[in-house]
Amino acid sequence: MALHDSDSDAPSQGHGLSQSDKRHVQKGKLAIQLHHHLQTMAPAAGVQIRHLRLTDLVYADDICLLAGSPQHLQALIDALVGYCATLHMEISVAKSDLMVVSRSLHH
C-alpha cells in the first residue's frame, strides 16, 4: 500500500511544512486510523505482549499483520481490505508474504 503525491517539496505559505512533511504526517494519521480500524473490526486478533494487544506494525507503505491463529489473521486481512477499499487502495498480493513463527500455542 503506497501513497504518492506529486506536489513539490517546497514549504507551503504560512504553515512551515514542506509537501513531503505533510505527506509523512498524513501517512502517520492513516497508520493510526488503520490500527484503530483493525482493533475495532477484529477485536480478538493480534498477539498479546504483556498488557498490549498488537495487531499490526506499519512502516512507510509496508504493513505487517500479527495474529495468533489463521482465523485471526483472516479477520485482520478482511479488515485491512475493507479499510483499503474506503481509500480506493488495494493490497498487492504479489508483494505479500506469510511467515509462521510458531505452530505451538504455548512455549
mmCIF file with all atom_site columns, C-alpha atoms in Angstrom:
data_model
loop_
_atom_site.group_PDB
_atom_site.id
_atom_site.type_symbol
_atom_site.label_atom_id
_atom_site.label_alt_id
_atom_site.label_comp_id
_atom_site.label_asym_id
_atom_site.label_entity_id
_atom_site.label_seq_id
_atom_site.pdbx_PDB_ins_code
_atom_site.Cartn_x
_atom_site.Cartn_y
_atom_site.Cartn_z
_atom_site.occupancy
_atom_site.B_iso_or_equiv
_atom_site.pdbx_formal_charge
_atom_site.auth_seq_id
_atom_site.auth_comp_id
_atom_site.auth_asym_id
_atom_site.auth_atom_id
_atom_site.pdbx_PDB_model_num
ATOM 1   C CA . MET A 1 1   ? 0.000   0.000   0.000  1.00 0.00 ? 1   MET A CA 1
ATOM 2   C CA . ALA A 1 2   ? 1.656   3.217   -1.082 1.00 0.00 ? 2   ALA A CA 1
ATOM 3   C CA . LEU A 1 3   ? 0.545   6.819   -1.110 1.00 0.00 ? 3   LEU A CA 1
ATOM 4   C CA . HIS A 1 4   ? 2.005   9.009   -3.789 1.00 0.00 ? 4   HIS A CA 1
ATOM 5   C CA . ASP A 1 5   ? 1.651   12.758  -4.191 1.00 0.00 ? 5   ASP A CA 1
ATOM 6   C CA . SER A 1 6   ? 3.231   14.737  -6.987 1.00 0.00 ? 6   SER A CA 1
ATOM 7   C CA . ASP A 1 7   ? 3.314   18.071  -5.133 1.00 0.00 ? 7   ASP A CA 1
ATOM 8   C CA . SER A 1 8   ? 6.654   19.789  -4.727 1.00 0.00 ? 8   SER A CA 1
ATOM 9   C CA . ASP A 1 9   ? 8.683   19.632  -1.531 1.00 0.00 ? 9   ASP A CA 1
ATOM 10  C CA . ALA A 1 10  ? 8.646   23.403  -1.136 1.00 0.00 ? 10  ALA A CA 1
ATOM 11  C CA . PRO A 1 11  ? 7.226   24.708  2.154  1.00 0.00 ? 11  PRO A CA 1
ATOM 12  C CA . SER A 1 12  ? 3.683   25.977  1.848  1.00 0.00 ? 12  SER A CA 1
ATOM 13  C CA . GLN A 1 13  ? 2.848   29.573  2.694  1.00 0.00 ? 13  GLN A CA 1
ATOM 14  C CA . GLY A 1 14  ? 2.268   30.147  6.412  1.00 0.00 ? 14  GLY A CA 1
ATOM 15  C CA . HIS A 1 15  ? 2.457   26.535  7.554  1.00 0.00 ? 15  HIS A CA 1
ATOM 16  C CA . GLY A 1 16  ? 6.200   25.883  7.591  1.00 0.00 ? 16  GLY A CA 1
ATOM 17  C CA . LEU A 1 17  ? 5.836   22.261  6.436  1.00 0.00 ? 17  LEU A CA 1
ATOM 18  C CA . SER A 1 18  ? 7.050   21.056  3.086  1.00 0.00 ? 18  SER A CA 1
ATOM 19  C CA . GLN A 1 19  ? 4.697   18.937  0.983  1.00 0.00 ? 19  GLN A CA 1
ATOM 20  C CA . SER A 1 20  ? 6.905   15.956  1.832  1.00 0.00 ? 20  SER A CA 1
ATOM 21  C CA . ASP A 1 21  ? 6.445   16.639  5.568  1.00 0.00 ? 21  ASP A CA 1
ATOM 22  C CA . LYS A 1 22  ? 2.693   16.933  5.061  1.00 0.00 ? 22  LYS A CA 1
ATOM 23  C CA . ARG A 1 23  ? 2.668   13.553  3.299  1.00 0.00 ? 23  ARG A CA 1
ATOM 24  C CA . HIS A 1 24  ? 4.540   11.999  6.246  1.00 0.00 ? 24  HIS A CA 1
ATOM 25  C CA . VAL A 1 25  ? 2.015   13.459  8.671  1.00 0.00 ? 25  VAL A CA 1
ATOM 26  C CA . GLN A 1 26  ? -0.858  12.176  6.521  1.00 0.00 ? 26  GLN A CA 1
ATOM 27  C CA . LYS A 1 27  ? 0.686   8.691   6.357  1.00 0.00 ? 27  LYS A CA 1
ATOM 28  C CA . GLY A 1 28  ? 1.075   8.742   10.148 1.00 0.00 ? 28  GLY A CA 1
ATOM 29  C CA . LYS A 1 29  ? -2.590  9.626   10.560 1.00 0.00 ? 29  LYS A CA 1
ATOM 30  C CA . LEU A 1 30  ? -3.569  6.832   8.185  1.00 0.00 ? 30  LEU A CA 1
ATOM 31  C CA . ALA A 1 31  ? -1.447  4.352   10.155 1.00 0.00 ? 31  ALA A CA 1
ATOM 32  C CA . ILE A 1 32  ? -3.188  5.353   13.395 1.00 0.00 ? 32  ILE A CA 1
ATOM 33  C CA . GLN A 1 33  ? -6.619  5.118   11.753 1.00 0.00 ? 33  GLN A CA 1
ATOM 34  C CA . LEU A 1 34  ? -5.718  1.724   10.296 1.00 0.00 ? 34  LEU A CA 1
ATOM 35  C CA . HIS A 1 35  ? -4.584  0.432   13.695 1.00 0.00 ? 35  HIS A CA 1
ATOM 36  C CA . HIS A 1 36  ? -7.837  1.592   15.299 1.00 0.00 ? 36  HIS A CA 1
ATOM 37  C CA . HIS A 1 37  ? -9.870  0.054   12.449 1.00 0.00 ? 37  HIS A CA 1
ATOM 38  C CA . LEU A 1 38  ? -8.111  -3.318  12.774 1.00 0.00 ? 38  LEU A CA 1
ATOM 39  C CA . GLN A 1 39  ? -8.614  -3.395  16.531 1.00 0.00 ? 39  GLN A CA 1
ATOM 40  C CA . THR A 1 40  ? -12.291 -2.478  16.131 1.00 0.00 ? 40  THR A CA 1
ATOM 41  C CA . MET A 1 41  ? -13.079 -4.882  13.277 1.00 0.00 ? 41  MET A CA 1
ATOM 42  C CA . ALA A 1 42  ? -11.021 -7.816  14.605 1.00 0.00 ? 42  ALA A CA 1
ATOM 43  C CA . PRO A 1 43  ? -11.078 -7.343  18.401 1.00 0.00 ? 43  PRO A CA 1
ATOM 44  C CA . ALA A 1 44  ? -9.825  -10.848 19.226 1.00 0.00 ? 44  ALA A CA 1
ATOM 45  C CA . ALA A 1 45  ? -6.964  -10.792 16.704 1.00 0.00 ? 45  ALA A CA 1
ATOM 46  C CA . GLY A 1 46  ? -3.377  -9.782  17.319 1.00 0.00 ? 46  GLY A CA 1
ATOM 47  C CA . VAL A 1 47  ? -0.705  -11.013 19.670 1.00 0.00 ? 47  VAL A CA 1
ATOM 48  C CA . GLN A 1 48  ? -0.567  -10.258 23.378 1.00 0.00 ? 48  GLN A CA 1
ATOM 49  C CA . ILE A 1 49  ? 2.637   -8.663  24.663 1.00 0.00 ? 49  ILE A CA 1
ATOM 50  C CA . ARG A 1 50  ? 2.228   -8.081  28.389 1.00 0.00 ? 50  ARG A CA 1
ATOM 51  C CA . HIS A 1 51  ? -0.767  -5.717  28.667 1.00 0.00 ? 51  HIS A CA 1
ATOM 52  C CA . LEU A 1 52  ? -0.745  -4.729  24.981 1.00 0.00 ? 52  LEU A CA 1
ATOM 53  C CA . ARG A 1 53  ? -2.548  -6.471  22.118 1.00 0.00 ? 53  ARG A CA 1
ATOM 54  C CA . LEU A 1 54  ? -0.613  -5.797  18.915 1.00 0.00 ? 54  LEU A CA 1
ATOM 55  C CA . THR A 1 55  ? -2.401  -6.295  15.580 1.00 0.00 ? 55  THR A CA 1
ATOM 56  C CA . ASP A 1 56  ? -0.095  -4.529  13.169 1.00 0.00 ? 56  ASP A CA 1
ATOM 57  C CA . LEU A 1 57  ? 3.252   -2.910  12.503 1.00 0.00 ? 57  LEU A CA 1
ATOM 58  C CA . VAL A 1 58  ? 3.371   -0.139  9.909  1.00 0.00 ? 58  VAL A CA 1
ATOM 59  C CA . TYR A 1 59  ? 6.484   1.348   8.333  1.00 0.00 ? 59  TYR A CA 1
ATOM 60  C CA . ALA A 1 60  ? 6.157   3.700   5.360  1.00 0.00 ? 60  ALA A CA 1
ATOM 61  C CA . ASP A 1 61  ? 3.874   1.825   2.966  1.00 0.00 ? 61  ASP A CA 1
ATOM 62  C CA . ASP A 1 62  ? 4.516   -1.634  4.464  1.00 0.00 ? 62  ASP A CA 1
ATOM 63  C CA . ILE A 1 63  ? 2.090   -3.321  6.841  1.00 0.00 ? 63  ILE A CA 1
ATOM 64  C CA . CYS A 1 64  ? 2.773   -6.397  8.951  1.00 0.00 ? 64  CYS A CA 1
ATOM 65  C CA . LEU A 1 65  ? -0.326  -8.067  10.417 1.00 0.00 ? 65  LEU A CA 1
ATOM 66  C CA . LEU A 1 66  ? 0.174   -10.118 13.590 1.00 0.00 ? 66  LEU A CA 1
ATOM 67  C CA . ALA A 1 67  ? -2.168  -12.920 14.597 1.00 0.00 ? 67  ALA A CA 1
ATOM 68  C CA . GLY A 1 68  ? -2.199  -15.921 16.886 1.00 0.00 ? 68  GLY A CA 1
ATOM 69  C CA . SER A 1 69  ? -4.279  -18.107 14.573 1.00 0.00 ? 69  SER A CA 1
ATOM 70  C CA . PRO A 1 70  ? -5.189  -18.450 10.903 1.00 0.00 ? 70  PRO A CA 1
ATOM 71  C CA . GLN A 1 71  ? -8.730  -17.321 11.735 1.00 0.00 ? 71  GLN A CA 1
ATOM 72  C CA . HIS A 1 72  ? -7.493  -14.143 13.420 1.00 0.00 ? 72  HIS A CA 1
ATOM 73  C CA . LEU A 1 73  ? -5.139  -13.455 10.528 1.00 0.00 ? 73  LEU A CA 1
ATOM 74  C CA . GLN A 1 74  ? -8.040  -13.794 8.094  1.00 0.00 ? 74  GLN A CA 1
ATOM 75  C CA . ALA A 1 75  ? -10.098 -11.386 10.222 1.00 0.00 ? 75  ALA A CA 1
ATOM 76  C CA . LEU A 1 76  ? -7.237  -8.849  10.065 1.00 0.00 ? 76  LEU A CA 1
ATOM 77  C CA . ILE A 1 77  ? -6.833  -9.308  6.305  1.00 0.00 ? 77  ILE A CA 1
ATOM 78  C CA . ASP A 1 78  ? -10.581 -8.819  5.793  1.00 0.00 ? 78  ASP A CA 1
ATOM 79  C CA . ALA A 1 79  ? -10.488 -5.665  7.945  1.00 0.00 ? 79  ALA A CA 1
ATOM 80  C CA . LEU A 1 80  ? -7.453  -4.369  6.031  1.00 0.00 ? 80  LEU A CA 1
ATOM 81  C CA . VAL A 1 81  ? -9.128  -4.997  2.673  1.00 0.00 ? 81  VAL A CA 1
ATOM 82  C CA . GLY A 1 82  ? -12.194 -3.089  3.871  1.00 0.00 ? 82  GLY A CA 1
ATOM 83  C CA . TYR A 1 83  ? -10.109 -0.182  5.123  1.00 0.00 ? 83  TYR A CA 1
ATOM 84  C CA . CYS A 1 84  ? -8.112  -0.003  1.893  1.00 0.00 ? 84  CYS A CA 1
ATOM 85  C CA . ALA A 1 85  ? -11.324 -0.030  -0.141 1.00 0.00 ? 85  ALA A CA 1
ATOM 86  C CA . THR A 1 86  ? -12.506 3.135   1.620  1.00 0.00 ? 86  THR A CA 1
ATOM 87  C CA . LEU A 1 87  ? -9.298  4.832   0.449  1.00 0.00 ? 87  LEU A CA 1
ATOM 88  C CA . HIS A 1 88  ? -9.541  3.403   -3.092 1.00 0.00 ? 88  HIS A CA 1
ATOM 89  C CA . MET A 1 89  ? -6.386  1.386   -2.440 1.00 0.00 ? 89  MET A CA 1
ATOM 90  C CA . GLU A 1 90  ? -5.578  -2.280  -2.933 1.00 0.00 ? 90  GLU A CA 1
ATOM 91  C CA . ILE A 1 91  ? -3.295  -4.781  -1.264 1.00 0.00 ? 91  ILE A CA 1
ATOM 92  C CA . SER A 1 92  ? -0.548  -6.028  -3.572 1.00 0.00 ? 92  SER A CA 1
ATOM 93  C CA . VAL A 1 93  ? -0.826  -9.814  -3.422 1.00 0.00 ? 93  VAL A CA 1
ATOM 94  C CA . ALA A 1 94  ? 2.441   -10.102 -5.359 1.00 0.00 ? 94  ALA A CA 1
ATOM 95  C CA . LYS A 1 95  ? 4.247   -8.167  -2.605 1.00 0.00 ? 95  LYS A CA 1
ATOM 96  C CA . SER A 1 96  ? 2.539   -10.021 0.245  1.00 0.00 ? 96  SER A CA 1
ATOM 97  C CA . ASP A 1 97  ? 4.003   -12.918 2.192  1.00 0.00 ? 97  ASP A CA 1
ATOM 98  C CA . LEU A 1 98  ? 3.256   -15.087 5.205  1.00 0.00 ? 98  LEU A CA 1
ATOM 99  C CA . MET A 1 99  ? 5.620   -16.072 7.991  1.00 0.00 ? 99  MET A CA 1
ATOM 100 C CA . VAL A 1 100 ? 4.756   -18.632 10.653 1.00 0.00 ? 100 VAL A CA 1
ATOM 101 C CA . VAL A 1 101 ? 6.809   -18.029 13.775 1.00 0.00 ? 101 VAL A CA 1
ATOM 102 C CA . SER A 1 102 ? 5.464   -20.898 15.878 1.00 0.00 ? 102 SER A CA 1
ATOM 103 C CA . ARG A 1 103 ? 2.803   -23.538 15.401 1.00 0.00 ? 103 ARG A CA 1
ATOM 104 C CA . SER A 1 104 ? 2.655   -24.166 19.130 1.00 0.00 ? 104 SER A CA 1
ATOM 105 C CA . LEU A 1 105 ? 0.223   -22.131 21.214 1.00 0.00 ? 105 LEU A CA 1
ATOM 106 C CA . HIS A 1 106 ? 2.352   -22.242 24.357 1.00 0.00 ? 106 HIS A CA 1
ATOM 107 C CA . HIS A 1 107 ? 6.125   -22.119 24.909 1.00 0.00 ? 107 HIS A CA 1
#
